[in-house]
PDB file of C-alpha atoms and ligand atoms in Angstrom:
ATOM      1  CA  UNK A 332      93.931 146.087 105.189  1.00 58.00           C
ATOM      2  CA  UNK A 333      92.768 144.558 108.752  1.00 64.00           C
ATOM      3  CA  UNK A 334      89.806 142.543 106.584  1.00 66.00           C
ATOM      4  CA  UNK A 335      91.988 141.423 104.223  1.00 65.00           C
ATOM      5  CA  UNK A 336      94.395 139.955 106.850  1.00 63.00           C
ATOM      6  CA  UNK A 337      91.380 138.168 109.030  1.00 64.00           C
ATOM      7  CA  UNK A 338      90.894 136.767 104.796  1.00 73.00           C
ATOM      8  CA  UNK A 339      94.220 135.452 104.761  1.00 69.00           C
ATOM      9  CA  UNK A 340      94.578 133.929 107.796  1.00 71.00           C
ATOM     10  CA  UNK A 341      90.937 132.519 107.703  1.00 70.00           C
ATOM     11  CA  UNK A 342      91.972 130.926 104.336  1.00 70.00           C
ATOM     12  CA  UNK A 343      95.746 129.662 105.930  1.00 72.00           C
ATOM     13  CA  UNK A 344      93.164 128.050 109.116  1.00 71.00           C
ATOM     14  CA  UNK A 345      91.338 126.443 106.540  1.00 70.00           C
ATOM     15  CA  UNK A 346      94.256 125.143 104.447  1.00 69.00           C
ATOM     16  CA  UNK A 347      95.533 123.410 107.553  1.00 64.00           C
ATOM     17  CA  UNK A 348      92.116 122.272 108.263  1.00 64.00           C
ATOM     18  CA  UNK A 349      91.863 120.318 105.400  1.00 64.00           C
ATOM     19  CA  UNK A 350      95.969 119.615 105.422  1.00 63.00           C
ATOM     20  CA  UNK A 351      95.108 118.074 109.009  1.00 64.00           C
ATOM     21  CA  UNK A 352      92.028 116.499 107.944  1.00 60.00           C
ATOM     22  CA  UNK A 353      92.137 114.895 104.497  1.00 62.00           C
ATOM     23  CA  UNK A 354      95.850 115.091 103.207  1.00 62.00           C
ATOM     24  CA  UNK A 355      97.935 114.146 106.537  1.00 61.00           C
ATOM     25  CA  UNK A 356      98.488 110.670 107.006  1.00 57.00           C
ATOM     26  CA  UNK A 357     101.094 109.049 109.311  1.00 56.00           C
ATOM     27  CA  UNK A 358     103.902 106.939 107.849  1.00 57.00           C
ATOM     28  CA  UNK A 359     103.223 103.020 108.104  1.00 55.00           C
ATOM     29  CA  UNK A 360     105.894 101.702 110.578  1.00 59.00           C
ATOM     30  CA  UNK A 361     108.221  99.477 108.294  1.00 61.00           C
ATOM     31  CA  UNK A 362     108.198  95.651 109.221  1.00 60.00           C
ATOM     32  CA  UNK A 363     111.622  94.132 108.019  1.00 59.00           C
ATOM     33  CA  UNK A 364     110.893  91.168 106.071  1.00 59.00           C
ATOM     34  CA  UNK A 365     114.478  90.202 105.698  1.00 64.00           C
ATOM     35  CA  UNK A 366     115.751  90.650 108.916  1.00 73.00           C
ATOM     36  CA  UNK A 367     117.731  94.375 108.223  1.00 88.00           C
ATOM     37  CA  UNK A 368     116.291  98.016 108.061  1.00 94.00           C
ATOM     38  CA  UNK A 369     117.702 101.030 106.749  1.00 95.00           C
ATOM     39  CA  UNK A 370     117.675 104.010 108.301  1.00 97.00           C
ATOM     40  CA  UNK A 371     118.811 107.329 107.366  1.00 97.00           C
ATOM     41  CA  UNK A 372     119.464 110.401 109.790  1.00 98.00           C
ATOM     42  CA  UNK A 373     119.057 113.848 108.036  1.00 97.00           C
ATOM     43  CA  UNK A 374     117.701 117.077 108.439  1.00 95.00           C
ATOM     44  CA  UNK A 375     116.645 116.021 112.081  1.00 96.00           C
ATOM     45  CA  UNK A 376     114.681 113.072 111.475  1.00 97.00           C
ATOM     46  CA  UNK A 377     115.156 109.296 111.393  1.00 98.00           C
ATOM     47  CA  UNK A 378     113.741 107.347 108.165  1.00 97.00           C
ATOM     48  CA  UNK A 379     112.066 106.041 108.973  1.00 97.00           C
ATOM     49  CA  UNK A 380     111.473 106.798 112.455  1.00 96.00           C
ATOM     50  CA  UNK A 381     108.887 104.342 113.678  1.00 97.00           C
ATOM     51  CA  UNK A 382     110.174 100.169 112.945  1.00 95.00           C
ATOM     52  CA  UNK A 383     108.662  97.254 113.894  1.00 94.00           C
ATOM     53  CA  UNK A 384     110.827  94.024 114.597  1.00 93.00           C
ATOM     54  CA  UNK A 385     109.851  90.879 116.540  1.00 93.00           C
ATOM     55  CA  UNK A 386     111.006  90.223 119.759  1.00 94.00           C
ATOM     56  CA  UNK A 387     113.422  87.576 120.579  1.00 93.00           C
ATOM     57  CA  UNK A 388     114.619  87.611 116.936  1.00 91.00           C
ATOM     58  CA  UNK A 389     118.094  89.505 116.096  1.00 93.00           C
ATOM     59  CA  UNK A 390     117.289  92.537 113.938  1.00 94.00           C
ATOM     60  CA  UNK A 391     119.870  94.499 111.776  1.00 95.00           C
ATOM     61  CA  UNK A 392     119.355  98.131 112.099  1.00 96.00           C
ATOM     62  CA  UNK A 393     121.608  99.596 109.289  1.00 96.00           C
ATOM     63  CA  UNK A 394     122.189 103.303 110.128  1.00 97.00           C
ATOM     64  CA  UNK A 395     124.005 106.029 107.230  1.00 97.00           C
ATOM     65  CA  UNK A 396     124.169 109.349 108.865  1.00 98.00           C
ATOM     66  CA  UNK A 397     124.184 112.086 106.632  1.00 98.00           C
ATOM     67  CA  UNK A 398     124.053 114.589 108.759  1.00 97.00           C
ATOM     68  CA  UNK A 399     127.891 116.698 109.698  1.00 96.00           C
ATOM     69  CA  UNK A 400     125.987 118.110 113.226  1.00 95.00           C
ATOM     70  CA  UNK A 401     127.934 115.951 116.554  1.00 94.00           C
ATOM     71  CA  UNK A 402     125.054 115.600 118.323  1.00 92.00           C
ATOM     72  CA  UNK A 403     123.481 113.027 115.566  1.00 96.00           C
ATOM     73  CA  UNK A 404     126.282 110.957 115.627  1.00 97.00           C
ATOM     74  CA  UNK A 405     125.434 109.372 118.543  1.00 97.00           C
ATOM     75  CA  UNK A 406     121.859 107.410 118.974  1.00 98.00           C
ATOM     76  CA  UNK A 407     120.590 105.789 121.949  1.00 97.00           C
ATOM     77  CA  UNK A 408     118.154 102.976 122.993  1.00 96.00           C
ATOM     78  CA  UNK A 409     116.456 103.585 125.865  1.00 93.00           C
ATOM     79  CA  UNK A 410     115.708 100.629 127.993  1.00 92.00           C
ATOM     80  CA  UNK A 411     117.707  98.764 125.852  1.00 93.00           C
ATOM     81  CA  UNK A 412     121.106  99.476 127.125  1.00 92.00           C
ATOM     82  CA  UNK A 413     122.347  99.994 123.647  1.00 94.00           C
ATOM     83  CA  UNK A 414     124.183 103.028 122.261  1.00 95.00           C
ATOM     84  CA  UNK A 415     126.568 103.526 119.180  1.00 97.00           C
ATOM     85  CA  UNK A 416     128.575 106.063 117.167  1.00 97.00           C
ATOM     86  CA  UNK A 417     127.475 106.630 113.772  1.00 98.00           C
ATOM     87  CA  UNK A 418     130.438 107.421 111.596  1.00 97.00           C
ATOM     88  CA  UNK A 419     129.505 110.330 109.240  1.00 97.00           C
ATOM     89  CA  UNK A 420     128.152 108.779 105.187  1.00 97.00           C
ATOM     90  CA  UNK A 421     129.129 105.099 106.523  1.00 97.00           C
ATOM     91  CA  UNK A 422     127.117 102.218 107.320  1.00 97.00           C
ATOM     92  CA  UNK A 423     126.642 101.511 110.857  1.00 97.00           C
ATOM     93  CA  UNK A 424     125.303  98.096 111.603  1.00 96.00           C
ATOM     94  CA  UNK A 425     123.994  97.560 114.754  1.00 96.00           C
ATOM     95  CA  UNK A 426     121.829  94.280 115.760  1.00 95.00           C
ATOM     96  CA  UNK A 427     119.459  93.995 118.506  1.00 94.00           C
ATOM     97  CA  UNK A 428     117.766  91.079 120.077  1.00 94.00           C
ATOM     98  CA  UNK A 429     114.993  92.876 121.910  1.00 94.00           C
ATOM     99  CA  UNK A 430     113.595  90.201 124.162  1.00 94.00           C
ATOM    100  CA  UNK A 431     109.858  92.002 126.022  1.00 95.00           C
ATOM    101  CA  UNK A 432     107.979  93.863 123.458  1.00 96.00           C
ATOM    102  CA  UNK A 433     106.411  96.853 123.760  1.00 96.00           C
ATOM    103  CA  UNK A 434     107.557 100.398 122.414  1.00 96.00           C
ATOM    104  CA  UNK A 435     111.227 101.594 122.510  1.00 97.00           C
ATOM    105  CA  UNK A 436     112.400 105.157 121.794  1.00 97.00           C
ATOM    106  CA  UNK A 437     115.871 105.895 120.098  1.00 98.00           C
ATOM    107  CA  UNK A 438     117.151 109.199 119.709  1.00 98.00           C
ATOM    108  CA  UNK A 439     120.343 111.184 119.515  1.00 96.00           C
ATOM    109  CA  UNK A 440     121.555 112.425 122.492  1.00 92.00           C
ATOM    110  CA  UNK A 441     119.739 115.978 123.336  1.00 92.00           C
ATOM    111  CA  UNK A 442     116.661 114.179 121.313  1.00 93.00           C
ATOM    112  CA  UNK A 443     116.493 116.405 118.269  1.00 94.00           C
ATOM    113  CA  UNK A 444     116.382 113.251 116.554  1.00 97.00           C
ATOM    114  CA  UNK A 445     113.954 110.527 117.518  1.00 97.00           C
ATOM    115  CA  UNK A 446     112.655 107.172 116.695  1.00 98.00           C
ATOM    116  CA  UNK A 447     110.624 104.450 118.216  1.00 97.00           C
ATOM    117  CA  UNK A 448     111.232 100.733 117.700  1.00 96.00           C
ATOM    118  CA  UNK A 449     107.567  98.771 118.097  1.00 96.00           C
ATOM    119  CA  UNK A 450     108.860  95.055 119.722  1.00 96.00           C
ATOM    120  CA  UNK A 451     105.999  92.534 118.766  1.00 94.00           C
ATOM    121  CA  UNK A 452     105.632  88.979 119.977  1.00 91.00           C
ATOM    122  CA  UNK A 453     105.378  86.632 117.318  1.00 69.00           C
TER     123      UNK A 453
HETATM  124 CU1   CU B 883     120.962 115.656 118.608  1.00 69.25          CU
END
């Protein structure tokens, strides 16, 4: 019984080896080429969760909440001086003008939810 558990959990180390190794890849941030991104907050996560806009350029971030839970209904730019109320299944438009780049986090308010915004100069 104790062998065949080390077996198992050698195999599960392994599987997350090669999950970690050869399978996981992180998601591309998205570069709006018309000026507007989606982004939908579910299940705890922002998608996507890491944008890249130009600086000095307004930038439509288009927010549908589909999650019911308070907390998400609120998301927050830090150093941006920019929060907003996302109304539950509705658009929310919000547009920023981000004028230094450099990276920005977003988030809901106890920061289950999380983003970063990547502010190039171009
Ligand atoms: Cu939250």
């Amino acid at each position: 019984m104790t062998a065949l558990m080390v077996n198992l959990s050698g195999l599960m180390l392994m599987a997350g080896i090669v999950w970690w190794f050869w399978l996981y890849r992180p998601a591309p941030a998205v570069q709006p080429d018309t000026g507007a991104v989606q982004i939908i907050v579910e299940n705890g996560v922002y998608t996507p969760d890491r944008i890249s806009i130009p600086a000095n350029q307004p930038t439509t971030l288009r927010f549908l909440r589909k999650d019911r839970s308070s907390c998400a209904a609120t998301v927050i730019f830090d150093n941006l001086d920019i929060s907003a109320e996302l109304p539950f299944d509705e658009f929310k438009e919000i547009i920023i003008t981000p004028t230094t780049p450099g990276h920005y986090t977003f988030g809901c308010q106890m920061r289950m939810y999380r983003g970063t915004l990547d502010v190039s100069a171009r």
